Amino acid sequence: MTSRDTSQLQKKYVYLDHAATTPMDPDVFKVFTEYSINNFENPSSLHEMGKRARKSVENSRKIIASSLNIHPKGVIFTSSGTESDNLALQGIMRHRAKERPHLIVSQIEHPAIYNTAKYLEHEGFEVSYVPVTSEGFVELSVLESLIQENTQLISIHFVNNEIGTYQPIKEIGQLAKKNNIIFHSDAVQAFGKIPIDMQALNIDLLSLSGHKLYGPKGVGALCINSQKLTSEKFSNLATFLEPMLYGGLQENSLRPSTENVPAIIALGRAVENAEQNMNKWKEQGKKLQEVFISEVLTKIPYSYLNGNQEKRLYNNCNFRFDGVDGFDLLMLLDNQGIATSTGSACSSKSDKPSRVLTSLGLSPSDASGSIRLTLGKGTTAEDIQYTVAKMERALKQLRFATHFQ
């Protein structure tokens, strides 16, 4: 082995991109592999082994429903948070197309919502985009001013995927309820990290994804608070939501195709783990986040925090730095074994500045000088100190190259 190979093996690796995806927990992976190899049966089959698979799927459905305080039959399994978002927005709007429905979303939604809204607008549906404050919050008075007689759906994410800010979800739910409007929330970043009670928050539809909470990729859910949406039986969920796919009767006829049993079971286990460890993860993450933000803003000149410092998810740190390009900083950190991002992983191939950050009022150059670092349950204080030291060095190098003073 050459000295170069040895140095590569010895290089420290710090993963600070948990908002993009998380590693699968060992016990979750164990369940996933067990149901991939030894319990692989189709849950729609009528034989005994098929019934066993069905029972396991329904158990995961109950786990997720319990965590959200809804009926289990309101949990519709999908392939991802993106599919769940599309099913919610397209499903509601297309089902009510004859009523010429109006949709409201925020300007800083995840691409799964924002680009779906743009697509629906292109198809002839009416869409309004709520502006946000300089810290990324939707103001209720502004949202209320956009409501029309034909407004059928409001979709506002629970936590922003780039800057981690919480939205006033309970108040938005109350506003939607008062105006008899369906309220959907993309909770992909929030679910599994903070408690969510769909009943108490007046959320009608909620999207979640497995790989954001130490579960597998390729599985998500659209969760429906049916008690609020319809007085009809659960078997008639499709009477208010148009499916995007057509085929069998799986998932209350809203998501035909054979269920991804291993991933669904693994998702259930990941949700159980999150429920049991939520307070511990929050306490640990909040302490590290506070240290991280303080160290960066204190030690690195011309550094700023994007978003609100208090009302943000405890694992999110989004910084901007004068005189540098965030992509160049990301690359230098990557060379030191530190994994970060410049924003949403779903938009990482775009050469445009972050839509989220420019919506806060940042100039394109300021937005381009930002990076997102998101902590996980395995992040340590040593990881934070290592990262801050490498960031200091990288920023000095970049600023020297551009003659920034």
Short mmCIF file of C-alpha atoms in Angstrom, two decimals:
data_model
loop_
_atom_site.label_atom_id
_atom_site.label_comp_id
_atom_site.label_asym_id
_atom_site.label_seq_id
_atom_site.Cartn_x
_atom_site.Cartn_y
_atom_site.Cartn_z
CA MET A 1 0.00 0.00 0.00
CA THR A 2 1.40 3.41 -0.96
CA SER A 3 1.71 6.32 1.45
CA ARG A 4 -1.06 8.07 -0.46
CA ASP A 5 -3.39 5.11 0.03
CA THR A 6 -2.55 5.08 3.73
CA SER A 7 -3.29 8.81 4.10
CA GLN A 8 -6.65 8.35 2.39
CA LEU A 9 -7.58 5.62 4.85
CA GLN A 10 -6.53 7.77 7.81
CA LYS A 11 -8.43 10.90 6.69
CA LYS A 12 -11.22 11.81 9.09
CA TYR A 13 -14.72 11.60 7.67
CA VAL A 14 -17.41 13.92 9.02
CA TYR A 15 -20.90 13.60 7.56
CA LEU A 16 -22.87 16.85 7.94
CA ASP A 17 -25.53 16.35 5.28
CA HIS A 18 -28.26 14.59 7.24
CA ALA A 19 -30.97 16.81 5.72
CA ALA A 20 -30.13 15.15 2.39
CA THR A 21 -30.24 11.62 3.76
CA THR A 22 -29.39 9.62 6.86
CA PRO A 23 -27.64 6.27 7.31
CA MET A 24 -29.93 3.35 7.98
CA ASP A 25 -29.90 2.22 11.60
CA PRO A 26 -28.39 -1.26 12.08
CA ASP A 27 -31.59 -2.71 13.55
CA VAL A 28 -33.62 -1.08 10.75
CA PHE A 29 -31.26 -2.60 8.19
CA LYS A 30 -31.63 -5.99 9.90
CA VAL A 31 -35.40 -5.84 9.50
CA PHE A 32 -35.01 -4.63 5.91
CA THR A 33 -32.77 -7.52 4.91
CA GLU A 34 -34.87 -10.11 6.78
CA TYR A 35 -37.99 -9.10 4.87
CA SER A 36 -36.05 -8.92 1.61
CA ILE A 37 -34.71 -12.47 1.86
CA ASN A 38 -36.86 -14.57 4.17
CA ASN A 39 -40.22 -12.76 4.29
CA PHE A 40 -40.52 -11.57 0.72
CA GLU A 41 -44.12 -12.55 -0.03
CA ASN A 42 -46.65 -10.32 -1.78
CA PRO A 43 -49.03 -8.90 0.86
CA SER A 44 -51.93 -9.12 -1.59
CA SER A 45 -51.54 -12.90 -1.94
CA LEU A 46 -54.20 -14.98 -0.20
CA HIS A 47 -51.93 -17.77 1.01
CA GLU A 48 -50.67 -17.91 4.59
CA MET A 49 -47.29 -16.35 3.84
CA GLY A 50 -48.94 -13.50 1.94
CA LYS A 51 -51.22 -12.89 4.91
CA ARG A 52 -48.14 -12.76 7.16
CA ALA A 53 -46.62 -10.06 4.94
CA ARG A 54 -49.92 -8.15 5.01
CA LYS A 55 -49.98 -8.28 8.81
CA SER A 56 -46.47 -6.82 8.96
CA VAL A 57 -47.37 -4.01 6.55
CA GLU A 58 -50.46 -3.16 8.59
CA ASN A 59 -48.40 -3.12 11.77
CA SER A 60 -46.10 -0.46 10.27
CA ARG A 61 -49.17 1.48 9.18
CA LYS A 62 -50.42 1.45 12.78
CA ILE A 63 -47.04 2.63 14.11
CA ILE A 64 -46.98 5.64 11.79
CA ALA A 65 -50.65 6.46 12.38
CA SER A 66 -50.18 6.34 16.14
CA SER A 67 -47.22 8.73 15.96
CA LEU A 68 -49.39 11.24 14.06
CA ASN A 69 -52.65 10.60 15.94
CA ILE A 70 -54.69 9.51 12.93
CA HIS A 71 -56.51 6.34 11.86
CA PRO A 72 -54.19 3.68 10.36
CA LYS A 73 -56.20 3.53 7.13
CA GLY A 74 -55.22 7.15 6.54
CA VAL A 75 -51.58 6.13 5.97
CA ILE A 76 -50.93 5.63 2.26
CA PHE A 77 -47.49 4.17 1.50
CA THR A 78 -45.59 5.67 -1.43
CA SER A 79 -42.08 5.49 -2.84
CA SER A 80 -40.89 8.83 -1.43
CA GLY A 81 -41.73 12.19 0.05
CA THR A 82 -41.75 13.59 -3.47
CA GLU A 83 -44.41 11.13 -4.60
CA SER A 84 -46.43 11.89 -1.48
CA ASP A 85 -46.27 15.62 -2.21
CA ASN A 86 -47.35 15.07 -5.80
CA LEU A 87 -50.20 12.79 -4.77
CA ALA A 88 -51.43 15.43 -2.33
CA LEU A 89 -51.24 18.42 -4.66
CA GLN A 90 -52.17 16.79 -7.94
CA GLY A 91 -54.67 14.50 -6.25
CA ILE A 92 -56.67 17.31 -4.65
CA MET A 93 -56.44 19.78 -7.52
CA ARG A 94 -57.29 17.30 -10.27
CA HIS A 95 -60.16 15.80 -8.31
CA ARG A 96 -61.69 19.26 -7.98
CA ALA A 97 -60.75 20.49 -11.46
CA LYS A 98 -64.38 21.31 -12.36
CA GLU A 99 -64.46 23.78 -9.48
CA ARG A 100 -61.44 25.65 -10.93
CA PRO A 101 -59.54 25.24 -7.64
CA HIS A 102 -56.94 27.67 -6.33
CA LEU A 103 -53.74 26.45 -4.64
CA ILE A 104 -51.50 28.38 -2.21
CA VAL A 105 -47.88 27.38 -1.49
CA SER A 106 -44.93 29.30 -0.07
CA GLN A 107 -42.05 30.64 -2.13
CA ILE A 108 -39.55 28.50 -0.22
CA GLU A 109 -41.15 25.08 -0.51
CA HIS A 110 -39.06 22.02 -1.36
CA PRO A 111 -38.84 21.42 -5.14
CA ALA A 112 -41.26 18.51 -4.74
CA ILE A 113 -43.94 21.06 -3.84
CA TYR A 114 -42.75 24.15 -5.67
CA ASN A 115 -42.16 22.46 -9.02
CA THR A 116 -45.41 20.52 -8.76
CA ALA A 117 -47.22 23.82 -8.18
CA LYS A 118 -45.47 25.27 -11.24
CA TYR A 119 -46.55 22.24 -13.27
CA LEU A 120 -50.16 22.60 -12.13
CA GLU A 121 -50.03 26.29 -12.98
CA HIS A 122 -48.79 25.37 -16.46
CA GLU A 123 -51.73 22.98 -16.75
CA GLY A 124 -54.13 25.85 -16.14
CA PHE A 125 -54.68 25.69 -12.38
CA GLU A 126 -54.51 28.91 -10.37
CA VAL A 127 -51.60 29.08 -7.92
CA SER A 128 -50.46 31.77 -5.46
CA TYR A 129 -46.99 31.83 -3.90
CA VAL A 130 -46.74 33.25 -0.38
CA PRO A 131 -43.64 35.42 0.19
CA VAL A 132 -41.71 34.94 3.41
CA THR A 133 -39.88 37.19 5.87
CA SER A 134 -36.11 37.70 5.87
CA GLU A 135 -35.87 34.77 8.29
CA GLY A 136 -38.03 32.48 6.19
CA PHE A 137 -41.38 32.64 7.96
CA VAL A 138 -44.83 32.68 6.39
CA GLU A 139 -46.86 35.52 7.90
CA LEU A 140 -50.47 34.61 8.59
CA SER A 141 -51.83 37.98 7.51
CA VAL A 142 -50.10 37.68 4.13
CA LEU A 143 -51.30 34.10 3.71
CA GLU A 144 -54.86 35.07 4.60
CA SER A 145 -54.81 37.91 2.07
CA LEU A 146 -54.21 35.37 -0.72
CA ILE A 147 -57.25 33.23 0.12
CA GLN A 148 -59.99 33.34 -2.52
CA GLU A 149 -63.46 31.87 -2.76
CA ASN A 150 -62.10 29.03 -4.88
CA THR A 151 -59.06 28.27 -2.69
CA GLN A 152 -59.18 24.52 -2.14
CA LEU A 153 -55.70 23.70 -0.87
CA ILE A 154 -52.89 25.31 1.14
CA SER A 155 -49.52 23.53 1.21
CA ILE A 156 -46.85 24.86 3.60
CA HIS A 157 -43.92 22.75 4.74
CA PHE A 158 -43.41 22.03 8.43
CA VAL A 159 -39.67 22.78 8.45
CA ASN A 160 -37.65 24.29 5.62
CA ASN A 161 -35.13 21.86 4.19
CA GLU A 162 -32.42 24.48 3.62
CA ILE A 163 -32.55 26.86 6.59
CA GLY A 164 -34.44 24.68 9.08
CA THR A 165 -37.00 27.28 10.13
CA TYR A 166 -40.29 26.15 11.65
CA GLN A 167 -43.48 27.48 10.10
CA PRO A 168 -46.49 28.46 12.29
CA ILE A 169 -48.20 25.20 11.40
CA LYS A 170 -50.88 25.22 14.09
CA GLU A 171 -51.98 28.76 13.19
CA ILE A 172 -51.99 27.93 9.47
CA GLY A 173 -54.10 24.85 10.22
CA GLN A 174 -56.57 26.96 12.17
CA LEU A 175 -56.75 29.48 9.33
CA ALA A 176 -57.40 26.73 6.79
CA LYS A 177 -60.06 25.15 9.00
CA LYS A 178 -61.81 28.50 9.48
CA ASN A 179 -62.01 28.94 5.72
CA ASN A 180 -62.90 25.30 4.97
CA ILE A 181 -59.65 24.79 3.03
CA ILE A 182 -57.64 21.56 2.94
CA PHE A 183 -54.22 21.97 4.56
CA HIS A 184 -51.24 19.86 3.45
CA SER A 185 -47.79 19.99 5.03
CA ASP A 186 -44.56 18.51 3.72
CA ALA A 187 -43.09 17.21 6.98
CA VAL A 188 -40.21 15.26 5.45
CA GLN A 189 -37.59 17.21 7.45
CA ALA A 190 -39.62 17.32 10.66
CA PHE A 191 -41.14 13.86 11.01
CA GLY A 192 -39.17 11.70 13.43
CA LYS A 193 -37.38 14.69 14.93
CA ILE A 194 -40.24 16.54 16.62
CA PRO A 195 -43.69 15.39 17.81
CA ILE A 196 -46.48 15.90 15.26
CA ASP A 197 -50.17 15.52 16.11
CA MET A 198 -52.19 16.00 12.94
CA GLN A 199 -55.43 16.35 14.91
CA ALA A 200 -54.14 19.05 17.25
CA LEU A 201 -52.43 20.93 14.43
CA ASN A 202 -55.40 20.74 12.03
CA ILE A 203 -53.26 19.14 9.32
CA ASP A 204 -55.36 17.32 6.73
CA LEU A 205 -52.57 15.80 4.62
CA LEU A 206 -48.94 15.21 5.57
CA SER A 207 -45.96 13.86 3.61
CA LEU A 208 -43.05 11.93 5.11
CA SER A 209 -40.03 9.98 3.92
CA GLY A 210 -38.09 7.05 5.37
CA HIS A 211 -34.53 8.01 4.55
CA LYS A 212 -34.63 11.24 6.55
CA LEU A 213 -35.07 9.38 9.87
CA TYR A 214 -32.51 6.55 9.60
CA GLY A 215 -34.81 4.38 7.52
CA PRO A 216 -34.45 3.14 3.94
CA LYS A 217 -34.66 5.10 0.73
CA GLY A 218 -37.52 4.31 -1.63
CA VAL A 219 -40.37 4.52 0.88
CA GLY A 220 -42.57 7.33 2.14
CA ALA A 221 -46.18 7.99 3.01
CA LEU A 222 -49.01 10.42 2.46
CA CYS A 223 -50.92 10.56 5.72
CA ILE A 224 -54.56 11.59 5.63
CA ASN A 225 -56.50 12.93 8.57
CA SER A 226 -59.75 11.58 7.20
CA GLN A 227 -61.91 12.59 10.14
CA LYS A 228 -61.42 16.20 9.03
CA LEU A 229 -61.69 15.68 5.30
CA THR A 230 -64.76 13.50 4.94
CA SER A 231 -67.47 11.88 6.96
CA GLU A 232 -67.48 8.94 4.57
CA LYS A 233 -65.86 5.62 5.35
CA PHE A 234 -62.13 5.10 4.88
CA SER A 235 -62.84 2.77 2.00
CA ASN A 236 -63.88 5.87 0.05
CA LEU A 237 -60.68 7.90 0.46
CA ALA A 238 -60.36 8.11 -3.31
CA THR A 239 -63.62 10.08 -3.43
CA PHE A 240 -61.69 13.28 -2.63
CA LEU A 241 -58.18 12.48 -3.90
CA GLU A 242 -57.39 11.60 -7.52
CA PRO A 243 -54.70 8.89 -7.81
CA MET A 244 -51.73 9.50 -10.10
CA LEU A 245 -51.37 5.82 -11.00
CA TYR A 246 -54.03 3.32 -12.04
CA GLY A 247 -53.94 -0.41 -11.52
CA GLY A 248 -54.76 -2.58 -8.52
CA LEU A 249 -56.56 -1.78 -5.29
CA GLN A 250 -53.51 -1.36 -3.07
CA GLU A 251 -53.35 1.52 -0.57
CA ASN A 252 -57.05 2.31 -0.68
CA SER A 253 -56.85 2.51 -4.49
CA LEU A 254 -54.70 5.62 -4.18
CA ARG A 255 -51.32 4.03 -4.86
CA PRO A 256 -51.59 0.85 -6.95
CA SER A 257 -48.60 -1.54 -7.30
CA THR A 258 -47.20 -4.19 -5.02
CA GLU A 259 -46.14 -2.65 -1.73
CA ASN A 260 -42.41 -2.38 -0.97
CA VAL A 261 -42.74 -4.65 2.03
CA PRO A 262 -39.11 -4.63 3.29
CA ALA A 263 -38.94 -0.85 3.13
CA ILE A 264 -42.35 -0.40 4.76
CA ILE A 265 -41.44 -2.67 7.67
CA ALA A 266 -38.08 -0.92 8.03
CA LEU A 267 -39.84 2.46 8.02
CA GLY A 268 -42.06 1.29 10.86
CA ARG A 269 -39.01 0.28 12.88
CA ALA A 270 -37.31 3.62 12.16
CA VAL A 271 -40.41 5.45 13.39
CA GLU A 272 -40.42 3.37 16.58
CA ASN A 273 -36.77 4.25 17.16
CA ALA A 274 -37.46 7.93 16.55
CA GLU A 275 -40.37 7.93 18.99
CA GLN A 276 -38.21 6.35 21.69
CA ASN A 277 -35.16 8.58 21.17
CA MET A 278 -36.68 11.89 20.08
CA ASN A 279 -35.98 13.82 23.28
CA LYS A 280 -32.44 12.48 23.55
CA TRP A 281 -31.63 13.33 19.93
CA LYS A 282 -33.12 16.81 20.31
CA GLU A 283 -31.13 17.58 23.47
CA GLN A 284 -27.90 16.30 21.92
CA GLY A 285 -28.46 18.08 18.62
CA LYS A 286 -29.44 21.41 20.20
CA LYS A 287 -26.25 21.55 22.26
CA LEU A 288 -24.04 20.79 19.28
CA GLN A 289 -25.95 23.24 17.09
CA GLU A 290 -25.50 26.06 19.60
CA VAL A 291 -21.77 25.37 19.85
CA PHE A 292 -21.41 25.13 16.08
CA ILE A 293 -23.23 28.40 15.37
CA SER A 294 -21.35 30.23 18.11
CA GLU A 295 -17.94 28.93 17.00
CA VAL A 296 -18.48 29.85 13.35
CA LEU A 297 -19.89 33.33 13.98
CA THR A 298 -17.20 34.09 16.58
CA LYS A 299 -14.11 32.68 14.89
CA ILE A 300 -14.80 33.35 11.22
CA PRO A 301 -15.02 36.99 10.07
CA TYR A 302 -17.84 38.04 7.74
CA SER A 303 -19.93 34.99 8.55
CA TYR A 304 -23.70 35.00 9.02
CA LEU A 305 -26.48 32.57 9.91
CA ASN A 306 -29.28 32.21 7.37
CA GLY A 307 -32.68 31.93 9.02
CA ASN A 308 -33.79 32.35 12.62
CA GLN A 309 -31.45 31.01 15.29
CA GLU A 310 -34.16 29.99 17.75
CA LYS A 311 -37.10 28.78 15.63
CA ARG A 312 -35.12 26.28 13.59
CA LEU A 313 -34.74 22.53 13.60
CA TYR A 314 -32.03 21.51 16.05
CA ASN A 315 -29.81 19.82 13.46
CA ASN A 316 -29.69 22.62 10.87
CA CYS A 317 -26.90 25.19 10.42
CA ASN A 318 -26.95 27.29 7.25
CA PHE A 319 -24.15 29.85 6.98
CA ARG A 320 -23.18 32.43 4.41
CA PHE A 321 -19.71 33.91 4.01
CA ASP A 322 -18.71 37.12 2.28
CA GLY A 323 -16.18 36.88 -0.50
CA VAL A 324 -16.52 33.18 -1.35
CA ASP A 325 -18.60 30.82 -3.42
CA GLY A 326 -20.37 28.13 -1.42
CA PHE A 327 -19.58 25.46 -3.99
CA ASP A 328 -15.84 26.18 -3.75
CA LEU A 329 -16.03 25.96 0.03
CA LEU A 330 -17.98 22.70 -0.21
CA MET A 331 -15.27 21.21 -2.44
CA LEU A 332 -12.44 22.22 -0.11
CA LEU A 333 -14.28 20.76 2.88
CA ASP A 334 -14.98 17.62 0.89
CA ASN A 335 -11.24 17.28 0.30
CA GLN A 336 -10.87 17.24 4.08
CA GLY A 337 -13.49 14.50 4.46
CA ILE A 338 -16.33 16.81 5.49
CA ALA A 339 -19.63 16.24 3.66
CA THR A 340 -21.88 19.32 3.39
CA SER A 341 -24.22 20.83 0.80
CA THR A 342 -25.05 24.21 -0.72
CA GLY A 343 -28.80 23.67 -0.30
CA SER A 344 -31.40 21.09 -1.24
CA ALA A 345 -29.87 17.86 -2.54
CA CYS A 346 -32.72 17.74 -5.06
CA SER A 347 -31.39 20.97 -6.62
CA SER A 348 -27.66 20.29 -6.26
CA LYS A 349 -27.08 20.15 -10.03
CA SER A 350 -28.49 23.63 -10.57
CA ASP A 351 -26.02 26.46 -11.18
CA LYS A 352 -28.55 29.06 -9.99
CA PRO A 353 -28.44 30.55 -6.47
CA SER A 354 -30.81 29.00 -3.97
CA ARG A 355 -34.44 30.01 -4.52
CA VAL A 356 -34.99 29.70 -0.78
CA LEU A 357 -32.19 32.12 0.10
CA THR A 358 -33.04 34.68 -2.56
CA SER A 359 -36.66 34.55 -1.32
CA LEU A 360 -35.31 35.77 2.03
CA GLY A 361 -34.06 38.88 0.26
CA LEU A 362 -30.43 37.80 -0.16
CA SER A 363 -28.63 38.89 -3.31
CA PRO A 364 -27.58 36.15 -5.74
CA SER A 365 -23.94 36.55 -4.63
CA ASP A 366 -24.83 36.26 -0.93
CA ALA A 367 -27.02 33.24 -1.62
CA SER A 368 -24.20 31.64 -3.61
CA GLY A 369 -21.84 32.16 -0.69
CA SER A 370 -23.88 29.90 1.59
CA ILE A 371 -23.57 26.27 2.69
CA ARG A 372 -25.84 23.99 4.70
CA LEU A 373 -24.44 21.72 7.41
CA THR A 374 -26.92 19.35 9.07
CA LEU A 375 -26.09 17.26 12.12
CA GLY A 376 -27.15 13.72 12.95
CA LYS A 377 -27.40 11.52 16.00
CA GLY A 378 -23.84 10.30 15.38
CA THR A 379 -22.33 13.79 15.18
CA THR A 380 -19.86 14.54 17.99
CA ALA A 381 -18.34 17.64 19.57
CA GLU A 382 -15.03 16.58 18.04
CA ASP A 383 -16.67 16.60 14.59
CA ILE A 384 -17.83 20.18 15.15
CA GLN A 385 -14.42 21.42 16.29
CA TYR A 386 -12.72 19.66 13.37
CA THR A 387 -15.16 21.19 10.90
CA VAL A 388 -14.82 24.72 12.28
CA ALA A 389 -11.01 24.49 12.07
CA LYS A 390 -11.13 23.24 8.47
CA MET A 391 -13.70 25.91 7.54
CA GLU A 392 -11.44 28.65 8.92
CA ARG A 393 -8.53 27.38 6.87
CA ALA A 394 -10.60 26.90 3.70
CA LEU A 395 -12.15 30.36 3.91
CA LYS A 396 -8.76 32.01 4.37
CA GLN A 397 -7.53 30.15 1.30
CA LEU A 398 -10.54 31.13 -0.82
CA ARG A 399 -10.54 34.75 0.30
CA PHE A 400 -6.81 35.09 -0.33
CA ALA A 401 -7.33 33.79 -3.88
CA THR A 402 -10.03 36.41 -4.54
CA HIS A 403 -8.18 39.21 -2.66
CA PHE A 404 -11.13 39.60 -0.30
CA GLN A 405 -10.36 41.89 2.63
#
